[in-house]
Amino acid sequence: MYGTARSEWRTTPRRAAVLEALHACDGFVSAQSLHTALVTDGVAVGLSTVYRTLRLLEAAGHVDVVRDSDGDGERFYRPRPDDGHRHYLVCRECGLSLAVESEEVERWVARIARDIGFHSVDHTVELTGMCDGCRPGPVDRRPHPAGRARVV
Amino acid sequence: MYGTARSEWRTTPRRAAVLEALHACDGFVSAQSLHTALVTDGVAVGLSTVYRTLRLLEAAGHVDVVRDSDGDGERFYRPRPDDGHRHYLVCRECGLSLAVESEEVERWVARIARDIGFHSVDHTVELTGMCDGCRPGPVDRRPHPAGRARVV
DNA sequence: CAGTATACGACAATGATTTTCATGTGCGGT
DNA sequence: ACCGCACATGAAAATCATTGTCGTATACTG
Ligand SMILES: [Mn+2]
Ligand SMILES: [Mn+2]
Ligand SMILES: [Zn+2]
Ligand SMILES: [Zn+2]
């Protein structure tokens, strides 16, 4: 009748590039570093577009997110597996991130939501620790593996 | 011998005031609103001091923290019960927050940490939803109970 | 191909939190 | 009680990831 039914998701070169760059990364990346990676790679894309695209992907459930535990709560993104969201155990030192099995927590969340009677209950679960390579020896502390973002 | 052993926590009037104001609040409060409450109450205290004190309390494990889910990740604080930390189900609309039973999750975290072999594993678990009073009716949506921070 | 709703990007604005740094004060030692 | 100094305080400036603005470009429908 009136408004023409238009698609709500335009496939544009920038968005394709952002998504591709995201998949090319190991583990979690921030919007900023993803933008840097793109520019370094010769892809002309604005920082705003990277932020906007990541937000869209987040809303569409195509990425998992973890937030830096310190002050500004910086956001890090990772492509989400097709079969549902994951939760991660992240090394505070080197950024190594591992998806963990979370059936138990998912059930717990559902039970709590049902018992208390809240609607549209969403959940955030983040584990942080130190991996073997980063364990602080009293004397012989070795250099960290790498900066951020390995994944298994 | 050399360095004099000094206490690592000075009891000062401002810190006492901040802690008291925190206990006087229902539910979670931000550093900013806690500062406003203090000043309104006639207590002369700087915003920096409120932030610093809350950080200290956090590090000492005397408060529980939840972070706003949107961009800036604003932090909200609540006095922690003596018998250990809690996790909360918070209403996105009115801020009503309820401590939930989380034995199951605590055990899950311990198991994951042990299985994967990370050390000093810490965890963040936050539940957000909509309480009964805030449920969005298709037609008759009623005004929200109150702004932020009730607790049960 | 035209029309328009949407995407883009350079740049400014936001806003919670941190840092600075000059000054005040708790507290251990005497 | 008095000193001395490490730590606490606060007003103001800095930080900085993220979002808003708005003029221009472009994807998509017809
Ligand atoms: Mn989950
Ligand atoms: Mn817990
Ligand atoms: Zn590590
Ligand atoms: Zn509510």
Short mmCIF file of C-alpha atoms (C1' of nucleotides) and ligand atoms in Angstrom, two decimals:
data_model
loop_
_atom_site.label_atom_id
_atom_site.label_comp_id
_atom_site.label_asym_id
_atom_site.label_seq_id
_atom_site.Cartn_x
_atom_site.Cartn_y
_atom_site.Cartn_z
CA MET A 1 0.00 0.00 0.00
CA TYR A 2 1.88 2.95 1.32
CA GLY A 3 5.53 2.42 2.28
CA THR A 4 7.46 0.12 0.08
CA ALA A 5 8.74 -2.88 1.96
CA ARG A 6 12.49 -2.40 1.91
CA SER A 7 15.17 -4.76 3.09
CA GLU A 8 16.53 -3.86 6.49
CA TRP A 9 20.03 -4.98 5.77
CA ARG A 10 21.95 -3.58 2.83
CA THR A 11 24.89 -5.61 1.71
CA THR A 12 27.61 -3.07 1.18
CA PRO A 13 31.32 -3.41 0.44
CA ARG A 14 32.31 -1.95 3.85
CA ARG A 15 30.11 -4.32 5.78
CA ALA A 16 31.42 -7.26 3.85
CA ALA A 17 34.95 -6.06 4.54
CA VAL A 18 34.30 -5.65 8.26
CA LEU A 19 32.79 -9.09 8.55
CA GLU A 20 35.65 -10.63 6.58
CA ALA A 21 38.25 -8.87 8.71
CA LEU A 22 36.51 -10.07 11.83
CA HIS A 23 36.67 -13.67 10.67
CA ALA A 24 40.30 -13.22 9.74
CA CYS A 25 41.15 -12.40 13.35
CA ASP A 26 42.08 -14.90 15.99
CA GLY A 27 39.90 -14.38 19.00
CA PHE A 28 38.45 -11.14 20.24
CA VAL A 29 39.16 -7.79 18.67
CA SER A 30 38.10 -4.28 19.49
CA ALA A 31 36.40 -1.98 17.02
CA GLN A 32 39.46 0.21 16.95
CA SER A 33 41.98 -2.51 16.21
CA LEU A 34 39.66 -4.01 13.61
CA HIS A 35 39.54 -0.60 11.94
CA THR A 36 43.30 -0.31 12.08
CA ALA A 37 43.65 -3.77 10.58
CA LEU A 38 41.30 -2.85 7.75
CA VAL A 39 43.06 0.41 6.94
CA THR A 40 46.46 -1.23 7.14
CA ASP A 41 45.10 -3.81 4.74
CA GLY A 42 44.27 -1.10 2.25
CA VAL A 43 40.52 -1.13 2.85
CA ALA A 44 39.15 2.39 3.05
CA VAL A 45 36.54 2.32 5.79
CA GLY A 46 35.56 4.85 8.41
CA LEU A 47 35.79 4.18 12.11
CA SER A 48 32.12 5.01 12.56
CA THR A 49 31.18 2.37 10.04
CA VAL A 50 33.16 -0.26 11.89
CA TYR A 51 31.43 0.63 15.14
CA ARG A 52 28.03 0.68 13.49
CA THR A 53 28.56 -2.62 11.74
CA LEU A 54 29.73 -4.34 14.91
CA ARG A 55 26.69 -3.05 16.76
CA LEU A 56 24.45 -4.42 14.03
CA LEU A 57 26.18 -7.77 14.12
CA GLU A 58 25.81 -7.79 17.88
CA ALA A 59 22.09 -7.01 17.70
CA ALA A 60 21.65 -9.68 15.05
CA GLY A 61 23.40 -12.21 17.29
CA HIS A 62 26.24 -12.86 14.89
CA VAL A 63 29.02 -11.99 17.29
CA ASP A 64 29.93 -12.71 20.89
CA VAL A 65 31.13 -9.84 23.04
CA VAL A 66 33.37 -9.52 26.06
CA ARG A 67 34.12 -6.28 27.83
CA ASP A 68 37.32 -5.14 29.40
CA SER A 69 36.97 -5.42 33.15
CA ASP A 70 38.63 -2.10 33.92
CA GLY A 71 37.20 1.37 33.79
CA ASP A 72 35.97 2.12 30.30
CA GLY A 73 34.52 -1.29 29.56
CA GLU A 74 35.99 -1.54 26.08
CA ARG A 75 34.15 -4.05 23.90
CA PHE A 76 35.77 -6.97 22.08
CA TYR A 77 34.07 -8.94 19.35
CA ARG A 78 34.31 -12.44 17.99
CA PRO A 79 32.27 -14.25 15.34
CA ARG A 80 29.64 -16.41 17.01
CA PRO A 81 29.43 -20.09 16.05
CA ASP A 82 26.30 -20.97 14.08
CA ASP A 83 24.84 -23.12 16.82
CA GLY A 84 24.45 -20.42 19.45
CA HIS A 85 26.36 -18.07 21.70
CA ARG A 86 29.34 -19.06 23.77
CA HIS A 87 31.01 -17.88 26.94
CA TYR A 88 34.74 -17.49 27.26
CA LEU A 89 37.63 -17.88 29.62
CA VAL A 90 40.08 -15.12 28.80
CA CYS A 91 43.67 -14.73 30.03
CA ARG A 92 44.11 -11.36 31.68
CA GLU A 93 47.71 -11.14 30.49
CA CYS A 94 47.89 -12.34 26.91
CA GLY A 95 44.27 -12.32 25.82
CA LEU A 96 44.15 -16.02 24.99
CA SER A 97 40.45 -16.83 24.88
CA LEU A 98 38.78 -20.23 25.04
CA ALA A 99 35.12 -20.97 24.52
CA VAL A 100 33.84 -23.01 27.44
CA GLU A 101 31.03 -25.48 27.81
CA SER A 102 28.13 -23.66 29.45
CA GLU A 103 25.06 -25.88 29.32
CA GLU A 104 24.84 -25.78 33.07
CA VAL A 105 24.81 -21.99 33.21
CA GLU A 106 22.25 -21.69 30.44
CA ARG A 107 19.92 -23.97 32.38
CA TRP A 108 20.60 -22.03 35.58
CA VAL A 109 19.71 -18.75 33.87
CA ALA A 110 16.47 -20.21 32.57
CA ARG A 111 15.54 -21.51 36.01
CA ILE A 112 16.25 -18.21 37.75
CA ALA A 113 14.24 -16.29 35.15
CA ARG A 114 11.31 -18.66 35.57
CA ASP A 115 11.44 -18.71 39.37
CA ILE A 116 11.60 -14.96 39.77
CA GLY A 117 9.20 -14.17 36.98
CA PHE A 118 11.19 -11.65 34.98
CA HIS A 119 10.69 -11.46 31.24
CA SER A 120 13.21 -11.28 28.41
CA VAL A 121 16.04 -12.25 30.71
CA ASP A 122 19.44 -11.84 29.11
CA HIS A 123 22.76 -12.86 30.63
CA THR A 124 26.41 -11.95 30.66
CA VAL A 125 28.96 -14.50 31.83
CA GLU A 126 32.67 -13.80 31.61
CA LEU A 127 35.58 -15.72 33.06
CA THR A 128 39.03 -14.18 33.36
CA GLY A 129 42.19 -15.79 34.66
CA MET A 130 45.79 -16.52 33.82
CA CYS A 131 46.84 -19.20 31.38
CA ASP A 132 49.80 -21.47 31.96
CA GLY A 133 52.18 -19.43 29.86
CA CYS A 134 51.39 -16.31 31.82
CA ARG A 135 51.62 -17.74 35.30
CA PRO A 136 53.69 -15.34 37.40
CA GLY A 137 56.69 -17.23 38.70
CA PRO A 138 58.22 -15.68 41.83
CA VAL A 139 61.53 -15.28 40.04
CA ASP A 140 61.68 -16.33 36.41
CA ARG A 141 58.81 -14.44 34.78
CA ARG A 142 58.99 -14.88 31.05
CA PRO A 143 57.75 -12.50 28.38
CA HIS A 144 54.13 -12.80 27.40
CA PRO A 145 53.20 -14.90 24.38
CA ALA A 146 51.56 -12.15 22.39
CA GLY A 147 49.27 -9.18 22.59
CA ARG A 148 45.61 -10.13 22.77
CA ALA A 149 43.39 -12.37 20.85
CA ARG A 150 44.47 -15.98 20.37
CA VAL A 151 41.67 -18.45 20.39
CA VAL A 152 41.05 -22.14 20.59
CA MET B 1 64.53 -1.97 60.49
CA TYR B 2 64.24 0.18 57.43
CA GLY B 3 60.74 0.85 56.13
CA THR B 4 58.19 1.54 58.75
CA ALA B 5 55.26 -0.84 58.55
CA ARG B 6 52.30 1.41 57.83
CA SER B 7 48.66 0.52 57.65
CA GLU B 8 47.37 0.18 54.13
CA TRP B 9 43.94 1.58 54.89
CA ARG B 10 43.56 4.94 56.55
CA THR B 11 40.24 5.54 58.20
CA THR B 12 39.24 9.00 57.11
CA PRO B 13 36.01 10.98 57.48
CA ARG B 14 35.31 10.93 53.72
CA ARG B 15 35.75 7.19 53.42
CA ALA B 16 33.48 6.62 56.39
CA ALA B 17 30.93 8.94 54.81
CA VAL B 18 31.08 7.18 51.45
CA LEU B 19 30.66 3.77 53.04
CA GLU B 20 27.77 4.98 55.17
CA ALA B 21 26.06 6.60 52.19
CA LEU B 22 26.47 3.38 50.25
CA HIS B 23 24.76 1.39 52.97
CA ALA B 24 22.01 3.97 53.16
CA CYS B 25 21.10 3.29 49.52
CA ASP B 26 18.64 0.73 48.31
CA GLY B 27 20.29 -1.41 45.68
CA PHE B 28 22.93 -0.34 43.22
CA VAL B 29 24.21 3.20 42.89
CA SER B 30 26.70 4.83 40.59
CA ALA B 31 29.68 6.81 41.83
CA GLN B 32 28.10 9.96 40.48
CA SER B 33 24.73 9.57 42.17
CA LEU B 34 26.42 8.54 45.40
CA HIS B 35 28.44 11.74 45.23
CA THR B 36 25.32 13.77 44.55
CA ALA B 37 23.57 12.13 47.50
CA LEU B 38 26.51 12.95 49.76
CA VAL B 39 26.71 16.58 48.70
CA THR B 40 22.95 16.98 48.96
CA ASP B 41 23.26 15.54 52.43
CA GLY B 42 25.68 18.27 53.36
CA VAL B 43 28.78 16.10 53.28
CA ALA B 44 31.65 17.89 51.57
CA VAL B 45 33.41 15.26 49.50
CA GLY B 46 35.04 15.38 46.09
CA LEU B 47 33.92 13.27 43.17
CA SER B 48 37.43 11.86 42.81
CA THR B 49 37.35 10.62 46.37
CA VAL B 50 34.08 8.83 45.80
CA TYR B 51 35.50 7.09 42.75
CA ARG B 52 38.71 6.20 44.56
CA THR B 53 36.93 4.89 47.60
CA LEU B 54 34.58 2.72 45.56
CA ARG B 55 37.55 1.28 43.68
CA LEU B 56 39.23 0.45 46.97
CA LEU B 57 36.10 -1.17 48.32
CA GLU B 58 35.81 -3.14 45.12
CA ALA B 59 39.39 -4.35 45.33
CA ALA B 60 38.87 -5.28 48.96
CA GLY B 61 35.78 -7.28 48.05
CA HIS B 62 33.41 -5.19 50.11
CA VAL B 63 31.07 -4.30 47.27
CA ASP B 64 29.35 -6.06 44.39
CA VAL B 65 29.40 -4.38 41.00
CA VAL B 66 27.18 -4.44 37.96
CA ARG B 67 27.86 -2.56 34.78
CA ASP B 68 25.47 -0.86 32.46
CA SER B 69 25.05 -3.03 29.39
CA ASP B 70 25.23 -0.19 26.89
CA GLY B 71 28.22 1.67 25.53
CA ASP B 72 30.10 3.29 28.36
CA GLY B 73 29.72 0.46 30.86
CA GLU B 74 28.85 2.67 33.81
CA ARG B 75 29.52 0.94 37.13
CA PHE B 76 26.98 0.48 39.91
CA TYR B 77 27.92 -0.53 43.43
CA ARG B 78 26.19 -2.29 46.28
CA PRO B 79 27.47 -3.39 49.69
CA ARG B 80 28.40 -7.06 49.59
CA PRO B 81 26.88 -9.37 52.21
CA ASP B 82 29.39 -10.68 54.76
CA ASP B 83 29.09 -14.27 53.59
CA GLY B 84 30.37 -13.72 50.06
CA HIS B 85 29.56 -12.11 46.76
CA ARG B 86 26.23 -12.30 45.03
CA HIS B 87 24.93 -12.10 41.50
CA TYR B 88 21.90 -10.07 40.53
CA LEU B 89 18.90 -10.00 38.28
CA VAL B 90 18.31 -6.39 37.35
CA CYS B 91 15.30 -4.88 35.61
CA ARG B 92 16.36 -2.97 32.52
CA GLU B 93 13.58 -0.45 32.96
CA CYS B 94 13.32 0.46 36.62
CA GLY B 95 16.58 -0.84 38.07
CA LEU B 96 14.94 -3.19 40.54
CA SER B 97 17.69 -5.61 41.52
CA LEU B 98 17.39 -8.98 43.21
CA ALA B 99 20.20 -11.11 44.52
CA VAL B 100 19.86 -14.61 43.10
CA GLU B 101 20.95 -18.00 44.34
CA SER B 102 24.10 -18.92 42.43
CA GLU B 103 25.64 -22.02 44.03
CA GLU B 104 25.33 -23.84 40.74
CA VAL B 105 27.25 -21.18 38.83
CA GLU B 106 29.97 -20.96 41.47
CA ARG B 107 30.54 -24.70 41.16
CA TRP B 108 30.48 -24.45 37.37
CA VAL B 109 33.14 -21.74 37.43
CA ALA B 110 35.35 -23.82 39.72
CA ARG B 111 35.02 -26.84 37.46
CA ILE B 112 35.83 -24.90 34.30
CA ALA B 113 38.86 -23.30 35.93
CA ARG B 114 40.12 -26.70 37.11
CA ASP B 115 39.46 -28.46 33.79
CA ILE B 116 41.14 -25.86 31.65
CA GLY B 117 43.96 -25.17 34.07
CA PHE B 118 43.81 -21.41 34.34
CA HIS B 119 44.84 -19.76 37.58
CA SER B 120 43.17 -17.02 39.61
CA VAL B 121 39.96 -17.38 37.65
CA ASP B 122 37.50 -14.62 38.36
CA HIS B 123 33.97 -14.39 37.06
CA THR B 124 31.30 -11.90 36.10
CA VAL B 125 27.68 -13.00 35.93
CA GLU B 126 24.91 -10.51 35.29
CA LEU B 127 21.26 -11.10 34.53
CA THR B 128 19.03 -8.40 33.07
CA GLY B 129 15.36 -8.55 32.27
CA MET B 130 12.03 -6.87 32.88
CA CYS B 131 10.14 -7.13 36.12
CA ASP B 132 6.38 -7.56 36.28
CA GLY B 133 5.70 -3.88 36.85
CA CYS B 134 7.65 -2.95 33.77
CA ARG B 135 6.24 -5.49 31.37
CA PRO B 136 5.37 -3.72 28.13
CA GLY B 137 1.68 -4.17 27.54
CA PRO B 138 0.64 -3.71 23.87
CA VAL B 139 -1.71 -0.92 24.88
CA ASP B 140 -1.87 0.04 28.52
CA ARG B 141 1.73 0.70 29.46
CA ARG B 142 1.90 2.13 32.93
CA PRO B 143 4.52 4.51 34.32
CA HIS B 144 7.64 2.96 35.72
CA PRO B 145 7.87 2.38 39.46
CA ALA B 146 10.92 4.49 40.09
CA GLY B 147 14.33 5.42 38.76
CA ARG B 148 17.00 2.84 39.49
CA ALA B 149 18.07 0.93 42.47
CA ARG B 150 15.39 -0.80 44.49
CA VAL B 151 16.45 -4.03 46.03
CA VAL B 152 14.98 -7.09 47.63
"C1'" DC C 1 17.15 4.65 -15.12
"C1'" DA C 2 15.01 7.51 -11.32
"C1'" DG C 3 13.79 8.15 -6.68
"C1'" DT C 4 14.55 7.55 -2.11
"C1'" DA C 5 15.69 5.34 2.10
"C1'" DT C 6 19.76 4.06 3.86
"C1'" DA C 7 24.96 3.95 4.35
"C1'" DC C 8 29.16 6.43 4.73
"C1'" DG C 9 32.83 9.27 6.85
"C1'" DA C 10 35.18 13.34 8.60
"C1'" DC C 11 34.76 15.63 12.56
"C1'" DA C 12 32.68 17.18 16.76
"C1'" DA C 13 30.52 15.89 20.94
"C1'" DT C 14 29.66 12.84 24.89
"C1'" DG C 15 30.42 11.39 29.45
"C1'" DA C 16 32.05 8.35 32.88
"C1'" DT C 17 36.38 7.71 34.80
"C1'" DT C 18 41.23 8.86 35.60
"C1'" DT C 19 45.07 11.81 36.25
"C1'" DT C 20 47.40 15.92 37.96
"C1'" DC C 21 49.33 18.33 41.42
"C1'" DA C 22 49.17 21.50 45.10
"C1'" DT C 23 47.55 21.18 49.73
"C1'" DG C 24 45.68 18.87 53.90
"C1'" DT C 25 45.80 15.06 57.30
"C1'" DG C 26 46.10 10.27 59.67
"C1'" DC C 27 49.17 7.85 62.26
"C1'" DG C 28 53.37 5.59 63.70
"C1'" DG C 29 57.57 6.73 66.02
"C1'" DT C 30 59.85 9.42 69.49
"C1'" DA D 1 51.94 15.86 72.75
"C1'" DC D 2 54.88 16.82 68.79
"C1'" DC D 3 57.15 15.56 64.18
"C1'" DG D 4 57.54 13.91 59.82
"C1'" DC D 5 56.06 11.85 55.97
"C1'" DA D 6 53.37 8.77 53.30
"C1'" DC D 7 49.05 8.88 52.00
"C1'" DA D 8 44.46 11.34 51.22
"C1'" DT D 9 41.89 15.05 49.08
"C1'" DG D 10 39.69 17.82 45.42
"C1'" DA D 11 39.30 21.20 41.67
"C1'" DA D 12 40.28 21.10 37.27
"C1'" DA D 13 42.11 19.07 33.12
"C1'" DA D 14 42.93 14.93 30.57
"C1'" DT D 15 41.57 10.44 28.77
"C1'" DC D 16 39.37 7.79 25.38
"C1'" DA D 17 36.14 4.50 23.65
"C1'" DT D 18 32.02 5.38 21.70
"C1'" DT D 19 28.23 8.02 19.67
"C1'" DG D 20 26.08 11.98 17.23
"C1'" DT D 21 25.96 15.29 13.22
"C1'" DC D 22 25.15 16.19 8.73
"C1'" DG D 23 26.37 16.70 3.96
"C1'" DT D 24 27.35 13.40 0.44
"C1'" DA D 25 27.34 8.78 -1.75
"C1'" DT D 26 25.12 4.61 -2.91
"C1'" DA D 27 22.19 0.24 -2.74
"C1'" DC D 28 17.79 -1.28 -3.81
"C1'" DT D 29 12.93 -1.18 -5.50
"C1'" DG D 30 10.02 -0.30 -9.21
MN MN E 1 24.91 -18.15 27.86
MN MN E 2 29.86 -15.85 41.66
ZN ZN E 3 48.01 -15.80 29.03
ZN ZN E 4 11.19 -2.99 36.42
#
